[in-house]
Amino acid sequence: MSVRDIQRDSVIPNETGIITRKLNRYCAPSPFAVQNLFYAMLAVEYICDSSYQVRRKELKSLALFYLMSGEMELKYQGKTYTARADDVFFLDLSHPHAYKALTDIRIQQYLIGGCSSQAYFNLLYQQYGPLIPGRGNVAFLFSCLQRETAEQIPNDHRISWLIHELLGTLAIQSAPEHSRPVTLALEYMETHFQEECGLEELSRRVSLSKYHLLRLFKRETGRTPHEYLSAVRLRHAKELLTETSLSVEEIGFRCGFSSSTAFIRSFRQATSITPASFRKYFDPAGFRQ
């Protein structure tokens, strides 16, 4: 969506409740930024009274909010949430959404796009919903983003870095501890990766149905047990490739792969090179297979 479209569609007719706008900046990211970076299309900071409210059916953008003071209610994906001072919430505005002030509020909002912004939003929403309580140094990052977007000529690269830092900070600091079944499954795969560690075996070990374990594991780690086990096996295979003269076939066997063909195929899918090429890269002299 272009900046012109955002300007047209984000305006709310007869908008009430806004006492003052400290910042209301439509940004014009460069073609390079739109193609390769995170970028902001709109940056606003409002001070509002309790009559402020927004309701939309659709706006093709992603919105990142920082509630500096006060309380708000937001409705999204059929659920209602209450945001308080220092909370962050994020909405994919292509879905129907509504939010309103419950008290006098001060809030920053950024419409963002580019890079992996959609993937980040999906990840955060899948794990935590649209609302994240106050987190560490996000206030400082938001203040930096506000200052940069207010510049006469904003720096695309600094804006991209700040948005990435914000999303990464939210993802890292809001990560919950793993539940006991997932912790047990992780520990078992780390110590028994050479063996058969199928979903059925893991579910028996943690006393859950395989379907329940699969859902729980994917929600908490972002991977299926099979994907995690493959990553563990490949990590150990890389160590053996760079630290021993064992053959590729022997390394595949020691790391739990059913055959050298399966090992090579899995390794190539993950790294885009063969185990032999990986070994030569880290040891120019090379070990003979």
mmCIF file of C-alpha atoms in Angstrom:
data_model
loop_
_atom_site.group_PDB
_atom_site.id
_atom_site.type_symbol
_atom_site.label_atom_id
_atom_site.label_comp_id
_atom_site.label_asym_id
_atom_site.label_seq_id
_atom_site.Cartn_x
_atom_site.Cartn_y
_atom_site.Cartn_z
ATOM 1 C CA MET A 1 0.000 0.000 0.000
ATOM 2 C CA SER A 2 1.342 3.430 -0.968
ATOM 3 C CA VAL A 3 1.765 6.404 1.362
ATOM 4 C CA ARG A 4 -1.048 8.147 -0.536
ATOM 5 C CA ASP A 5 -3.376 5.203 0.165
ATOM 6 C CA ILE A 6 -2.433 5.276 3.852
ATOM 7 C CA GLN A 7 -3.116 8.988 4.032
ATOM 8 C CA ARG A 8 -6.538 8.470 2.481
ATOM 9 C CA ASP A 9 -7.632 5.349 4.388
ATOM 10 C CA SER A 10 -6.186 6.053 7.853
ATOM 11 C CA VAL A 11 -8.021 9.356 8.307
ATOM 12 C CA ILE A 12 -11.036 8.928 10.566
ATOM 13 C CA PRO A 13 -13.873 11.354 9.720
ATOM 14 C CA ASN A 14 -15.067 13.489 12.650
ATOM 15 C CA GLU A 15 -12.410 11.961 14.878
ATOM 16 C CA THR A 16 -13.146 12.914 18.466
ATOM 17 C CA GLY A 17 -11.255 12.707 21.707
ATOM 18 C CA ILE A 18 -7.848 13.881 20.462
ATOM 19 C CA ILE A 19 -6.639 16.714 22.674
ATOM 20 C CA THR A 20 -3.369 17.279 20.860
ATOM 21 C CA ARG A 21 -1.078 15.654 18.309
ATOM 22 C CA LYS A 22 2.558 15.822 19.328
ATOM 23 C CA LEU A 23 3.625 14.029 16.160
ATOM 24 C CA ASN A 24 1.677 13.273 12.992
ATOM 25 C CA ARG A 25 4.144 12.356 10.268
ATOM 26 C CA TYR A 26 3.466 10.551 7.012
ATOM 27 C CA CYS A 27 6.781 9.005 6.080
ATOM 28 C CA ALA A 28 8.118 8.518 2.562
ATOM 29 C CA PRO A 29 10.494 5.545 2.638
ATOM 30 C CA SER A 30 12.870 5.232 -0.304
ATOM 31 C CA PRO A 31 12.362 2.520 -2.947
ATOM 32 C CA PHE A 32 15.382 0.728 -1.477
ATOM 33 C CA ALA A 33 13.764 0.747 1.984
ATOM 34 C CA VAL A 34 10.441 -0.548 0.662
ATOM 35 C CA GLN A 35 12.246 -3.310 -1.195
ATOM 36 C CA ASN A 36 14.773 -4.366 1.460
ATOM 37 C CA LEU A 37 14.221 -2.829 4.914
ATOM 38 C CA PHE A 38 11.692 -2.390 7.671
ATOM 39 C CA TYR A 39 10.037 0.993 7.220
ATOM 40 C CA ALA A 40 7.400 3.283 8.742
ATOM 41 C CA MET A 41 4.584 4.780 6.664
ATOM 42 C CA LEU A 42 2.998 6.788 9.483
ATOM 43 C CA ALA A 43 4.208 7.907 12.908
ATOM 44 C CA VAL A 44 1.808 9.602 15.333
ATOM 45 C CA GLU A 45 1.654 10.509 18.998
ATOM 46 C CA TYR A 46 -1.702 11.520 20.458
ATOM 47 C CA ILE A 47 -2.863 12.821 23.788
ATOM 48 C CA CYS A 48 -6.550 11.906 24.059
ATOM 49 C CA ASP A 49 -9.412 12.018 26.519
ATOM 50 C CA SER A 50 -11.697 9.105 27.352
ATOM 51 C CA SER A 51 -13.981 9.763 24.357
ATOM 52 C CA TYR A 52 -11.295 8.702 21.868
ATOM 53 C CA GLN A 53 -12.162 5.575 19.892
ATOM 54 C CA VAL A 54 -11.379 3.972 16.545
ATOM 55 C CA ARG A 55 -13.287 1.271 14.676
ATOM 56 C CA ARG A 56 -12.328 0.010 11.228
ATOM 57 C CA LYS A 57 -13.211 -2.908 9.004
ATOM 58 C CA GLU A 58 -9.923 -2.962 7.131
ATOM 59 C CA LEU A 59 -6.705 -1.084 6.476
ATOM 60 C CA LYS A 60 -3.933 -2.921 4.655
ATOM 61 C CA SER A 61 -1.113 -2.241 7.063
ATOM 62 C CA LEU A 62 0.507 -3.384 10.298
ATOM 63 C CA ALA A 63 0.230 -1.111 13.343
ATOM 64 C CA LEU A 64 2.545 -1.011 16.332
ATOM 65 C CA PHE A 65 1.304 0.896 19.413
ATOM 66 C CA TYR A 66 3.032 2.033 22.589
ATOM 67 C CA LEU A 67 0.695 3.201 25.375
ATOM 68 C CA MET A 68 2.690 5.786 27.298
ATOM 69 C CA SER A 69 0.025 6.503 29.935
ATOM 70 C CA GLY A 70 -3.603 5.680 30.737
ATOM 71 C CA GLU A 71 -5.733 2.643 29.873
ATOM 72 C CA MET A 72 -7.302 1.424 26.647
ATOM 73 C CA GLU A 73 -9.582 -1.345 25.462
ATOM 74 C CA LEU A 74 -8.942 -3.120 22.182
ATOM 75 C CA LYS A 75 -11.078 -5.623 20.320
ATOM 76 C CA TYR A 76 -9.367 -7.888 17.853
ATOM 77 C CA GLN A 77 -9.995 -11.338 16.412
ATOM 78 C CA GLY A 78 -13.110 -11.790 18.535
ATOM 79 C CA LYS A 79 -11.419 -11.017 21.866
ATOM 80 C CA THR A 80 -11.241 -7.981 24.159
ATOM 81 C CA TYR A 81 -8.027 -6.804 25.851
ATOM 82 C CA THR A 82 -7.126 -4.052 28.306
ATOM 83 C CA ALA A 83 -3.861 -2.183 27.723
ATOM 84 C CA ARG A 84 -2.174 -0.160 30.465
ATOM 85 C CA ALA A 85 0.725 2.279 30.682
ATOM 86 C CA ASP A 86 3.966 0.925 29.141
ATOM 87 C CA ASP A 87 2.133 -1.878 27.314
ATOM 88 C CA VAL A 88 2.728 -2.562 23.640
ATOM 89 C CA PHE A 89 0.085 -3.864 21.281
ATOM 90 C CA PHE A 90 0.232 -4.663 17.597
ATOM 91 C CA LEU A 91 -2.548 -5.228 15.075
ATOM 92 C CA ASP A 92 -2.756 -6.527 11.544
ATOM 93 C CA LEU A 93 -5.230 -3.913 10.379
ATOM 94 C CA SER A 94 -6.424 -6.062 7.495
ATOM 95 C CA HIS A 95 -8.665 -7.700 10.134
ATOM 96 C CA PRO A 96 -11.608 -5.798 11.692
ATOM 97 C CA HIS A 97 -10.394 -3.967 14.787
ATOM 98 C CA ALA A 98 -11.457 -1.429 17.365
ATOM 99 C CA TYR A 99 -9.761 0.373 20.226
ATOM 100 C CA LYS A 100 -10.802 3.114 22.608
ATOM 101 C CA ALA A 101 -9.528 5.091 25.576
ATOM 102 C CA LEU A 102 -10.831 4.156 29.020
ATOM 103 C CA THR A 103 -9.069 7.142 30.610
ATOM 104 C CA ASP A 104 -7.045 10.068 29.337
ATOM 105 C CA ILE A 105 -4.202 8.492 27.353
ATOM 106 C CA ARG A 106 -0.956 9.285 25.611
ATOM 107 C CA ILE A 107 -0.095 6.872 22.830
ATOM 108 C CA GLN A 108 2.340 6.384 19.959
ATOM 109 C CA GLN A 109 1.322 4.531 16.805
ATOM 110 C CA TYR A 110 3.394 3.433 13.818
ATOM 111 C CA LEU A 111 2.179 1.875 10.583
ATOM 112 C CA ILE A 112 5.031 -0.335 9.438
ATOM 113 C CA GLY A 113 5.916 -2.684 6.629
ATOM 114 C CA GLY A 114 8.741 -4.348 4.766
ATOM 115 C CA CYS A 115 11.220 -7.122 5.453
ATOM 116 C CA SER A 116 9.801 -9.777 7.771
ATOM 117 C CA SER A 117 7.355 -7.473 9.565
ATOM 118 C CA GLN A 118 4.350 -9.662 8.725
ATOM 119 C CA ALA A 119 6.197 -12.779 9.880
ATOM 120 C CA TYR A 120 7.151 -11.042 13.155
ATOM 121 C CA PHE A 121 3.548 -9.973 13.746
ATOM 122 C CA ASN A 122 2.326 -13.508 13.079
ATOM 123 C CA LEU A 123 4.931 -14.951 15.458
ATOM 124 C CA LEU A 124 4.137 -12.533 18.272
ATOM 125 C CA TYR A 125 0.389 -12.975 17.865
ATOM 126 C CA GLN A 126 0.612 -16.760 17.708
ATOM 127 C CA GLN A 127 2.564 -16.918 20.945
ATOM 128 C CA TYR A 128 1.208 -14.046 23.001
ATOM 129 C CA GLY A 129 -1.860 -12.497 21.393
ATOM 130 C CA PRO A 130 -1.828 -8.815 20.334
ATOM 131 C CA LEU A 131 -0.922 -7.348 23.725
ATOM 132 C CA ILE A 132 2.456 -7.505 25.484
ATOM 133 C CA PRO A 133 2.888 -5.964 28.969
ATOM 134 C CA GLY A 134 5.615 -3.358 29.524
ATOM 135 C CA ARG A 135 9.003 -4.734 28.486
ATOM 136 C CA GLY A 136 12.456 -3.518 29.488
ATOM 137 C CA ASN A 137 13.912 -0.849 27.274
ATOM 138 C CA VAL A 138 11.111 -0.546 24.704
ATOM 139 C CA ALA A 139 10.236 2.967 25.948
ATOM 140 C CA PHE A 140 13.716 4.123 24.954
ATOM 141 C CA LEU A 141 13.456 2.420 21.555
ATOM 142 C CA PHE A 142 10.074 4.015 20.883
ATOM 143 C CA SER A 143 11.435 7.439 21.819
ATOM 144 C CA CYS A 144 14.344 6.918 19.382
ATOM 145 C CA LEU A 145 11.923 5.864 16.645
ATOM 146 C CA GLN A 146 9.782 8.917 17.323
ATOM 147 C CA ARG A 147 12.758 11.255 17.048
ATOM 148 C CA GLU A 148 13.998 9.647 13.854
ATOM 149 C CA THR A 149 10.614 9.718 12.084
ATOM 150 C CA ALA A 150 10.237 13.403 13.075
ATOM 151 C CA GLU A 151 13.448 14.376 11.266
ATOM 152 C CA GLN A 152 13.120 16.444 8.117
ATOM 153 C CA ILE A 153 14.970 13.708 6.238
ATOM 154 C CA PRO A 154 14.567 10.486 8.266
ATOM 155 C CA ASN A 155 17.300 7.882 7.887
ATOM 156 C CA ASP A 156 15.768 4.742 6.354
ATOM 157 C CA HIS A 157 18.463 2.472 7.775
ATOM 158 C CA ARG A 158 18.146 3.796 11.316
ATOM 159 C CA ILE A 159 14.347 3.454 11.174
ATOM 160 C CA SER A 160 14.721 -0.110 9.911
ATOM 161 C CA TRP A 161 17.185 -0.953 12.682
ATOM 162 C CA LEU A 162 14.913 0.531 15.362
ATOM 163 C CA ILE A 163 11.828 -1.351 14.156
ATOM 164 C CA HIS A 164 13.823 -4.581 13.972
ATOM 165 C CA GLU A 165 15.241 -3.950 17.451
ATOM 166 C CA LEU A 166 11.742 -3.334 18.820
ATOM 167 C CA LEU A 167 10.239 -6.466 17.309
ATOM 168 C CA GLY A 168 13.227 -8.559 18.350
ATOM 169 C CA THR A 169 13.142 -7.195 21.899
ATOM 170 C CA LEU A 170 9.452 -8.006 22.201
ATOM 171 C CA ALA A 171 9.991 -11.514 20.872
ATOM 172 C CA ILE A 172 12.957 -12.246 23.157
ATOM 173 C CA GLN A 173 11.794 -10.639 26.379
ATOM 174 C CA SER A 174 8.238 -11.896 26.164
ATOM 175 C CA ALA A 175 9.227 -15.521 25.628
ATOM 176 C CA PRO A 176 7.626 -17.681 28.331
ATOM 177 C CA GLU A 177 9.283 -20.573 30.118
ATOM 178 C CA HIS A 178 8.588 -23.918 28.507
ATOM 179 C CA SER A 179 5.977 -26.168 30.082
ATOM 180 C CA ARG A 180 7.217 -29.334 31.750
ATOM 181 C CA PRO A 181 6.165 -31.689 28.886
ATOM 182 C CA VAL A 182 7.978 -29.557 26.310
ATOM 183 C CA THR A 183 11.033 -29.240 28.573
ATOM 184 C CA LEU A 184 11.167 -33.030 28.970
ATOM 185 C CA ALA A 185 10.800 -33.530 25.215
ATOM 186 C CA LEU A 186 13.605 -31.033 24.520
ATOM 187 C CA GLU A 187 15.915 -32.676 27.040
ATOM 188 C CA TYR A 188 15.199 -36.149 25.652
ATOM 189 C CA MET A 189 15.967 -35.118 22.076
ATOM 190 C CA GLU A 190 19.189 -33.366 23.126
ATOM 191 C CA THR A 191 20.508 -36.541 24.778
ATOM 192 C CA HIS A 192 18.960 -39.226 22.518
ATOM 193 C CA PHE A 193 19.224 -37.633 19.076
ATOM 194 C CA GLN A 194 21.142 -40.680 17.797
ATOM 195 C CA GLU A 195 18.094 -42.851 18.476
ATOM 196 C CA GLU A 196 14.557 -43.009 17.130
ATOM 197 C CA CYS A 197 12.789 -39.978 18.637
ATOM 198 C CA GLY A 198 9.493 -39.988 16.803
ATOM 199 C CA LEU A 199 6.407 -38.173 17.993
ATOM 200 C CA GLU A 200 4.917 -41.362 19.372
ATOM 201 C CA GLU A 201 8.006 -42.079 21.508
ATOM 202 C CA LEU A 202 8.177 -38.479 22.740
ATOM 203 C CA SER A 203 4.489 -38.408 23.664
ATOM 204 C CA ARG A 204 4.936 -41.608 25.669
ATOM 205 C CA ARG A 205 7.907 -40.092 27.493
ATOM 206 C CA VAL A 206 6.000 -36.948 28.514
ATOM 207 C CA SER A 207 2.613 -38.633 29.112
ATOM 208 C CA LEU A 208 0.647 -36.644 26.528
ATOM 209 C CA SER A 209 -1.178 -37.644 23.383
ATOM 210 C CA LYS A 210 0.957 -37.059 20.314
ATOM 211 C CA TYR A 211 -1.548 -34.520 18.981
ATOM 212 C CA HIS A 212 -1.530 -32.541 22.243
ATOM 213 C CA LEU A 213 2.278 -32.619 22.394
ATOM 214 C CA LEU A 214 2.565 -31.505 18.768
ATOM 215 C CA ARG A 215 0.332 -28.455 19.356
ATOM 216 C CA LEU A 216 2.037 -27.554 22.638
ATOM 217 C CA PHE A 217 5.560 -27.975 21.258
ATOM 218 C CA LYS A 218 4.849 -25.900 18.142
ATOM 219 C CA ARG A 219 3.244 -23.119 20.188
ATOM 220 C CA GLU A 220 6.136 -22.870 22.654
ATOM 221 C CA THR A 221 9.122 -23.378 20.343
ATOM 222 C CA GLY A 222 7.883 -22.321 16.920
ATOM 223 C CA ARG A 223 8.944 -25.717 15.510
ATOM 224 C CA THR A 224 7.550 -29.224 15.328
ATOM 225 C CA PRO A 225 9.426 -31.925 17.289
ATOM 226 C CA HIS A 226 10.666 -33.342 13.972
ATOM 227 C CA GLU A 227 12.061 -29.952 12.916
ATOM 228 C CA TYR A 228 13.759 -29.485 16.280
ATOM 229 C CA LEU A 229 15.248 -32.996 16.228
ATOM 230 C CA SER A 230 16.623 -32.417 12.722
ATOM 231 C CA ALA A 231 18.264 -29.190 13.897
ATOM 232 C CA VAL A 232 19.880 -30.985 16.858
ATOM 233 C CA ARG A 233 21.185 -33.769 14.629
ATOM 234 C CA LEU A 234 22.585 -31.326 12.087
ATOM 235 C CA ARG A 235 24.261 -29.268 14.810
ATOM 236 C CA HIS A 236 26.096 -32.349 16.051
ATOM 237 C CA ALA A 237 26.893 -33.398 12.479
ATOM 238 C CA LYS A 238 28.555 -30.028 11.810
ATOM 239 C CA GLU A 239 30.724 -30.497 14.894
ATOM 240 C CA LEU A 240 31.848 -33.937 13.712
ATOM 241 C CA LEU A 241 32.484 -32.671 10.178
ATOM 242 C CA THR A 242 34.799 -29.913 11.423
ATOM 243 C CA GLU A 243 36.427 -31.693 14.368
ATOM 244 C CA THR A 244 36.944 -35.298 13.177
ATOM 245 C CA SER A 245 38.028 -37.257 10.104
ATOM 246 C CA LEU A 246 35.015 -39.583 10.267
ATOM 247 C CA SER A 247 33.383 -40.359 6.929
ATOM 248 C CA VAL A 248 30.153 -38.623 5.947
ATOM 249 C CA GLU A 249 28.375 -41.964 6.145
ATOM 250 C CA GLU A 250 29.637 -42.608 9.705
ATOM 251 C CA ILE A 251 28.698 -39.094 10.835
ATOM 252 C CA GLY A 252 25.185 -39.509 9.470
ATOM 253 C CA PHE A 253 24.843 -42.799 11.324
ATOM 254 C CA ARG A 254 26.164 -41.343 14.614
ATOM 255 C CA CYS A 255 23.755 -38.424 14.398
ATOM 256 C CA GLY A 256 20.649 -40.552 13.967
ATOM 257 C CA PHE A 257 20.042 -40.385 10.217
ATOM 258 C CA SER A 258 18.708 -43.551 8.621
ATOM 259 C CA SER A 259 21.208 -43.465 5.754
ATOM 260 C CA SER A 260 23.954 -41.353 4.238
ATOM 261 C CA THR A 261 21.494 -40.326 1.517
ATOM 262 C CA ALA A 262 19.005 -39.076 4.111
ATOM 263 C CA PHE A 263 21.796 -37.232 5.926
ATOM 264 C CA ILE A 264 23.100 -35.532 2.775
ATOM 265 C CA ARG A 265 19.591 -34.566 1.665
ATOM 266 C CA SER A 266 18.686 -33.115 5.078
ATOM 267 C CA PHE A 267 22.014 -31.280 5.354
ATOM 268 C CA ARG A 268 21.658 -29.780 1.896
ATOM 269 C CA GLN A 269 18.084 -28.643 2.539
ATOM 270 C CA ALA A 270 19.209 -26.829 5.693
ATOM 271 C CA THR A 271 22.476 -25.309 4.441
ATOM 272 C CA SER A 272 22.291 -25.367 0.609
ATOM 273 C CA ILE A 273 25.594 -27.278 0.490
ATOM 274 C CA THR A 274 26.647 -30.894 0.959
ATOM 275 C CA PRO A 275 28.388 -32.174 4.112
ATOM 276 C CA ALA A 276 31.602 -32.639 2.077
ATOM 277 C CA SER A 277 31.506 -29.020 0.879
ATOM 278 C CA PHE A 278 30.834 -27.832 4.415
ATOM 279 C CA ARG A 279 33.870 -29.745 5.672
ATOM 280 C CA LYS A 280 36.134 -28.304 2.960
ATOM 281 C CA TYR A 281 34.944 -24.773 3.733
ATOM 282 C CA PHE A 282 36.021 -25.035 7.361
ATOM 283 C CA ASP A 283 39.146 -27.049 6.626
ATOM 284 C CA PRO A 284 40.714 -26.058 3.284
ATOM 285 C CA ALA A 285 43.133 -28.977 3.557
ATOM 286 C CA GLY A 286 40.121 -31.259 3.859
ATOM 287 C CA PHE A 287 39.613 -34.624 5.499
ATOM 288 C CA ARG A 288 39.358 -37.591 3.216
ATOM 289 C CA GLN A 289 36.071 -39.425 3.441
#
